[in-house]
Coordinates of C-alpha atoms in Angstrom, one line a residue:
M1 CA 37.0 -45.8 -33.3
T2 CA 34.1 -43.9 -34.8
S3 CA 34.5 -40.5 -36.6
P4 CA 32.2 -37.4 -36.4
P5 CA 30.0 -36.5 -39.1
P6 CA 31.3 -34.4 -42.2
D7 CA 30.6 -31.2 -40.8
G8 CA 32.8 -31.8 -37.8
S9 CA 30.5 -30.7 -35.4
R10 CA 30.3 -33.9 -33.2
D11 CA 32.3 -36.7 -32.2
R12 CA 30.4 -40.0 -32.2
R13 CA 32.5 -41.6 -29.4
I14 CA 30.9 -39.3 -26.9
E15 CA 27.4 -38.7 -27.8
D16 CA 24.3 -39.8 -25.9
P17 CA 22.9 -42.8 -27.8
T18 CA 19.5 -41.3 -28.4
N19 CA 21.5 -38.6 -30.3
L20 CA 23.1 -41.0 -32.5
W21 CA 20.3 -43.1 -33.5
V22 CA 17.1 -40.7 -33.1
I23 CA 17.7 -37.2 -32.4
H24 CA 20.4 -36.3 -34.8
P25 CA 19.2 -38.4 -37.8
A26 CA 15.9 -36.8 -37.4
A27 CA 17.4 -33.4 -37.6
R28 CA 19.5 -34.4 -40.5
R29 CA 16.5 -35.5 -42.4
L30 CA 14.8 -32.1 -41.8
L31 CA 17.8 -29.9 -42.8
P32 CA 17.0 -30.0 -46.6
V33 CA 13.6 -28.9 -45.7
A34 CA 14.9 -26.2 -43.6
L35 CA 17.3 -24.9 -46.1
A36 CA 14.7 -25.0 -49.0
W37 CA 12.3 -23.2 -46.9
R38 CA 15.2 -20.6 -46.0
V39 CA 14.4 -21.3 -42.3
S40 CA 17.3 -19.6 -40.2
A41 CA 19.1 -21.1 -37.3
N42 CA 17.6 -18.5 -35.0
M43 CA 14.1 -19.4 -36.2
V44 CA 14.7 -23.0 -35.6
S45 CA 15.9 -22.2 -32.0
L46 CA 12.6 -20.2 -31.5
I47 CA 10.7 -23.0 -32.9
G48 CA 12.5 -25.4 -30.7
L49 CA 11.6 -22.9 -27.8
A50 CA 7.9 -23.0 -28.6
L51 CA 8.0 -26.9 -28.6
G52 CA 9.6 -26.8 -25.2
I53 CA 7.0 -24.3 -23.9
G54 CA 4.3 -26.9 -25.1
A55 CA 6.2 -29.6 -23.1
A56 CA 6.3 -27.6 -20.2
V57 CA 2.6 -26.9 -20.4
S58 CA 1.8 -30.5 -20.9
Y59 CA 3.9 -31.3 -17.6
W60 CA 1.9 -28.9 -15.6
N61 CA -0.7 -31.6 -15.7
W62 CA 1.7 -34.3 -14.9
A63 CA -0.3 -36.3 -13.0
T64 CA -2.5 -37.4 -16.2
P65 CA -0.4 -40.0 -18.1
A66 CA -1.6 -38.6 -21.4
A67 CA -0.1 -35.6 -20.6
A68 CA 3.3 -36.8 -19.5
V69 CA 3.4 -38.7 -22.7
L70 CA 2.7 -35.6 -24.6
G71 CA 5.3 -33.7 -22.8
L72 CA 7.7 -36.4 -23.9
V73 CA 6.8 -36.3 -27.4
L74 CA 7.1 -32.3 -27.4
S75 CA 10.5 -32.6 -25.6
V76 CA 11.9 -35.0 -28.2
A77 CA 10.8 -32.7 -30.9
W78 CA 12.3 -29.7 -28.9
L79 CA 15.5 -31.7 -28.8
I80 CA 15.5 -32.4 -32.6
A81 CA 14.9 -28.7 -33.3
D82 CA 17.9 -28.0 -30.7
G83 CA 20.1 -30.1 -33.1
L84 CA 18.8 -28.8 -36.4
D85 CA 19.6 -25.2 -35.6
G86 CA 23.2 -26.0 -35.3
M87 CA 23.1 -27.9 -38.5
V88 CA 21.4 -24.9 -40.4
A89 CA 23.9 -22.5 -39.0
R90 CA 26.9 -24.6 -40.3
A91 CA 25.3 -25.4 -43.5
T92 CA 24.4 -21.7 -44.3
G93 CA 27.6 -20.1 -42.6
T94 CA 25.4 -18.1 -40.3
A95 CA 26.7 -19.1 -36.8
S96 CA 27.0 -16.0 -34.7
P97 CA 27.3 -15.0 -31.0
F98 CA 23.8 -14.1 -30.7
G99 CA 22.7 -17.5 -32.3
R100 CA 25.0 -19.2 -29.7
L101 CA 23.4 -17.2 -26.9
L102 CA 19.9 -17.8 -28.0
D103 CA 20.5 -21.6 -28.1
G104 CA 21.6 -21.4 -24.6
I105 CA 18.9 -19.3 -23.2
C106 CA 16.4 -21.7 -25.1
D107 CA 18.0 -24.7 -23.6
H108 CA 17.8 -23.3 -20.0
G109 CA 14.5 -21.7 -20.5
V110 CA 12.6 -24.7 -21.4
F111 CA 13.8 -26.7 -18.3
I112 CA 13.2 -23.6 -16.2
L113 CA 9.8 -23.3 -17.4
I114 CA 9.0 -27.1 -16.8
Y115 CA 10.4 -26.8 -13.3
V116 CA 8.3 -23.7 -12.5
L117 CA 5.1 -25.2 -13.8
I118 CA 5.6 -28.7 -12.1
A119 CA 6.3 -26.6 -8.7
T120 CA 3.2 -24.7 -9.4
H121 CA 1.1 -27.6 -9.8
I122 CA 2.7 -29.3 -6.6
G123 CA 2.0 -26.0 -4.5
T124 CA 3.9 -26.8 -1.6
G125 CA 7.0 -25.0 0.0
E126 CA 8.9 -28.1 -0.3
G127 CA 8.1 -28.6 -3.9
W128 CA 9.4 -25.0 -4.7
A129 CA 12.6 -25.6 -2.6
L130 CA 13.4 -28.7 -4.4
A131 CA 12.7 -27.0 -8.0
L132 CA 14.9 -24.2 -7.1
A133 CA 17.6 -26.4 -5.9
A134 CA 17.5 -28.7 -9.1
G135 CA 17.3 -25.6 -11.2
G136 CA 20.6 -24.2 -9.6
T137 CA 22.3 -27.6 -10.1
H138 CA 21.1 -28.0 -13.6
I139 CA 22.6 -24.5 -14.6
I140 CA 26.0 -25.5 -13.1
Q141 CA 25.9 -29.1 -14.4
S142 CA 24.8 -28.2 -17.8
S143 CA 27.2 -25.3 -18.5
T144 CA 30.1 -27.2 -17.2
Y145 CA 29.2 -30.2 -19.4
E146 CA 28.9 -28.1 -22.5
A147 CA 32.3 -26.5 -21.8
E148 CA 33.9 -29.9 -21.2
R149 CA 32.4 -31.2 -24.6
A150 CA 33.4 -27.9 -26.4
R151 CA 36.9 -28.4 -24.9
F152 CA 37.1 -32.0 -26.1
H153 CA 36.2 -31.3 -29.7
R154 CA 38.6 -28.4 -30.0
R155 CA 41.3 -30.5 -28.8
V156 CA 40.6 -33.4 -31.1
R157 CA 41.1 -30.7 -34.0
G158 CA 44.4 -29.9 -32.6
E159 CA 43.3 -26.5 -31.3
A160 CA 44.8 -25.4 -27.8
G161 CA 41.9 -22.9 -27.3
T162 CA 44.1 -19.7 -27.2
A163 CA 41.2 -17.5 -28.7
R164 CA 38.0 -16.9 -26.8
P165 CA 34.8 -17.2 -28.9
P166 CA 32.9 -14.2 -30.0
R167 CA 30.4 -12.9 -27.6
A168 CA 27.1 -11.0 -28.0
G169 CA 27.5 -9.5 -24.6
G170 CA 25.5 -9.0 -21.7
V171 CA 25.0 -10.3 -18.0
V172 CA 23.4 -13.7 -19.1
E173 CA 26.1 -14.6 -21.4
W174 CA 28.8 -13.6 -19.1
L175 CA 27.3 -16.0 -16.5
Y176 CA 26.8 -18.8 -18.8
D177 CA 30.4 -18.5 -20.0
N178 CA 32.2 -18.0 -16.4
I179 CA 30.7 -20.7 -14.4
P180 CA 33.2 -23.1 -15.9
R181 CA 35.9 -20.8 -15.7
A182 CA 37.7 -22.5 -12.6
I183 CA 37.4 -25.7 -14.2
D184 CA 39.2 -24.2 -17.4
R185 CA 42.1 -23.3 -15.3
M186 CA 42.6 -27.0 -14.1
A187 CA 42.5 -28.0 -17.8
E188 CA 45.2 -25.5 -18.9
S189 CA 48.1 -27.7 -18.4
F190 CA 47.0 -30.0 -21.4
D191 CA 46.2 -27.0 -23.4
R192 CA 49.9 -25.7 -22.9
L193 CA 51.3 -29.1 -23.9
L194 CA 49.0 -28.9 -27.1
R195 CA 50.1 -25.4 -27.9
D196 CA 53.7 -26.3 -27.7
S197 CA 53.4 -29.5 -29.7
D198 CA 55.0 -30.0 -33.1
D199 CA 52.0 -32.1 -34.3
P200 CA 49.1 -30.8 -32.4
K201 CA 46.5 -32.8 -34.6
R202 CA 48.4 -36.0 -33.9
L203 CA 48.4 -35.1 -30.1
G204 CA 44.8 -34.2 -30.2
A205 CA 43.8 -37.4 -31.7
A206 CA 45.7 -39.4 -29.1
Y207 CA 44.1 -37.3 -26.3
G208 CA 40.6 -37.9 -27.9
D209 CA 41.1 -41.8 -27.7
H210 CA 42.2 -41.4 -24.0
A211 CA 39.6 -38.9 -23.0
A212 CA 36.5 -40.4 -24.8
P213 CA 35.5 -42.7 -22.2
A214 CA 35.4 -39.9 -19.7
M215 CA 33.4 -37.9 -21.9
R216 CA 31.1 -40.6 -22.8
F217 CA 30.2 -40.8 -19.2
L218 CA 29.8 -37.2 -18.7
A219 CA 27.1 -37.4 -21.5
L220 CA 24.7 -38.6 -18.8
E221 CA 24.7 -34.8 -18.0
S222 CA 23.1 -34.1 -21.6
A223 CA 19.6 -32.6 -22.0
N224 CA 18.4 -36.0 -23.4
V225 CA 18.8 -37.6 -20.1
R226 CA 16.9 -34.9 -18.3
V227 CA 14.0 -35.2 -20.8
Y228 CA 13.5 -38.9 -20.3
A229 CA 14.0 -38.7 -16.4
I230 CA 11.3 -35.8 -16.1
F231 CA 8.9 -38.0 -18.1
A232 CA 9.7 -41.3 -15.9
A233 CA 9.3 -39.4 -12.8
C234 CA 6.0 -38.0 -13.7
L235 CA 4.7 -41.2 -15.2
L236 CA 5.6 -43.0 -11.8
G237 CA 3.6 -40.1 -10.0
N238 CA 6.2 -38.2 -8.3
P239 CA 8.2 -35.5 -10.2
R240 CA 10.2 -34.8 -7.0
W241 CA 12.1 -38.0 -7.8
F242 CA 13.5 -36.2 -10.8
W243 CA 14.7 -33.2 -8.9
W244 CA 16.3 -35.5 -6.4
F245 CA 18.0 -37.2 -9.3
E246 CA 19.2 -33.9 -10.6
I247 CA 20.5 -32.8 -7.1
V248 CA 22.4 -35.9 -5.9
P249 CA 23.1 -38.5 -8.9
L250 CA 23.7 -36.1 -11.7
T251 CA 26.1 -34.0 -9.2
L252 CA 28.0 -36.9 -8.3
I253 CA 28.2 -38.0 -12.0
L254 CA 29.6 -34.6 -12.8
V255 CA 32.4 -34.6 -10.2
I256 CA 33.4 -38.2 -11.2
G257 CA 33.3 -37.3 -14.9
L258 CA 35.5 -34.1 -14.2
I259 CA 38.0 -36.0 -12.1
W260 CA 38.2 -38.7 -14.9
H261 CA 38.7 -36.1 -17.7
R262 CA 41.4 -34.2 -15.7
R263 CA 43.0 -37.7 -14.9
A264 CA 43.1 -38.3 -18.8
E265 CA 44.7 -35.0 -19.2
R266 CA 47.3 -35.8 -16.6
W267 CA 48.3 -38.8 -18.4
F268 CA 49.9 -36.7 -21.2
T269 CA 51.4 -34.1 -18.9
H270 CA 53.1 -36.4 -16.5
P271 CA 56.8 -35.9 -16.7
D272 CA 57.4 -39.8 -16.6
R273 CA 55.4 -40.2 -19.9
A274 CA 56.8 -37.4 -22.0
S275 CA 58.6 -40.0 -24.3
A276 CA 55.4 -41.6 -25.0
I277 CA 53.6 -38.3 -26.0
P278 CA 53.2 -37.8 -29.7
T279 CA 54.6 -34.5 -30.6

């Protein structure tokens, strides 16, 4: 079993491999520079947004291989900035509801812009329809995955999630938080068990071992996978393949991963296994 980094932000068991070996190590190397230059977490988010916009503009000319490669390079730089902003916020104690909202808007905004510019280049009704369908499924998939990952991390810490995170307010944040709400209700039975446990940290650790494979599978919903899939589809000459990948395989992955995760929870809440549950 591997452990999360010292700041407790990520559990390595459920991370995308490129996060473990490329994105997060690069962000950690940049962290002392950002702190020395007093660059705020929100400023890092905005720098990441600028890099993402550059990637989107590059992908507008997706039929040119050099433009697709530049889009990939800028997208990876954006992913690094996306990891760095959280590191800066934790290191400086400046995490805030607005920063959380800004980070989410930047993440979704970059992909929306990429989809729009590629659809503009294709210039057909079919292209726009695919882009809109992929964008809609992306928002559902991404927000649900982030909610599942946050749930996993707090449970491993022994936290039952009785308090809602602070909010900055607004319709966008309400939508971002409430898309996975029905899934939250389905997951409530384990949280009740954790809340009533005499040793929630021990129960959370046992849950983490049991649920990690499902969450590792759900990591296919990460932004990293989409970044590489967009590049591959453009390099192969047809970005529509990425949109179909978003609409069909990633939706199936989300459904299978959610079922898998709920089954992992039910292992602990099943009456016949009550004696085996650490409390």
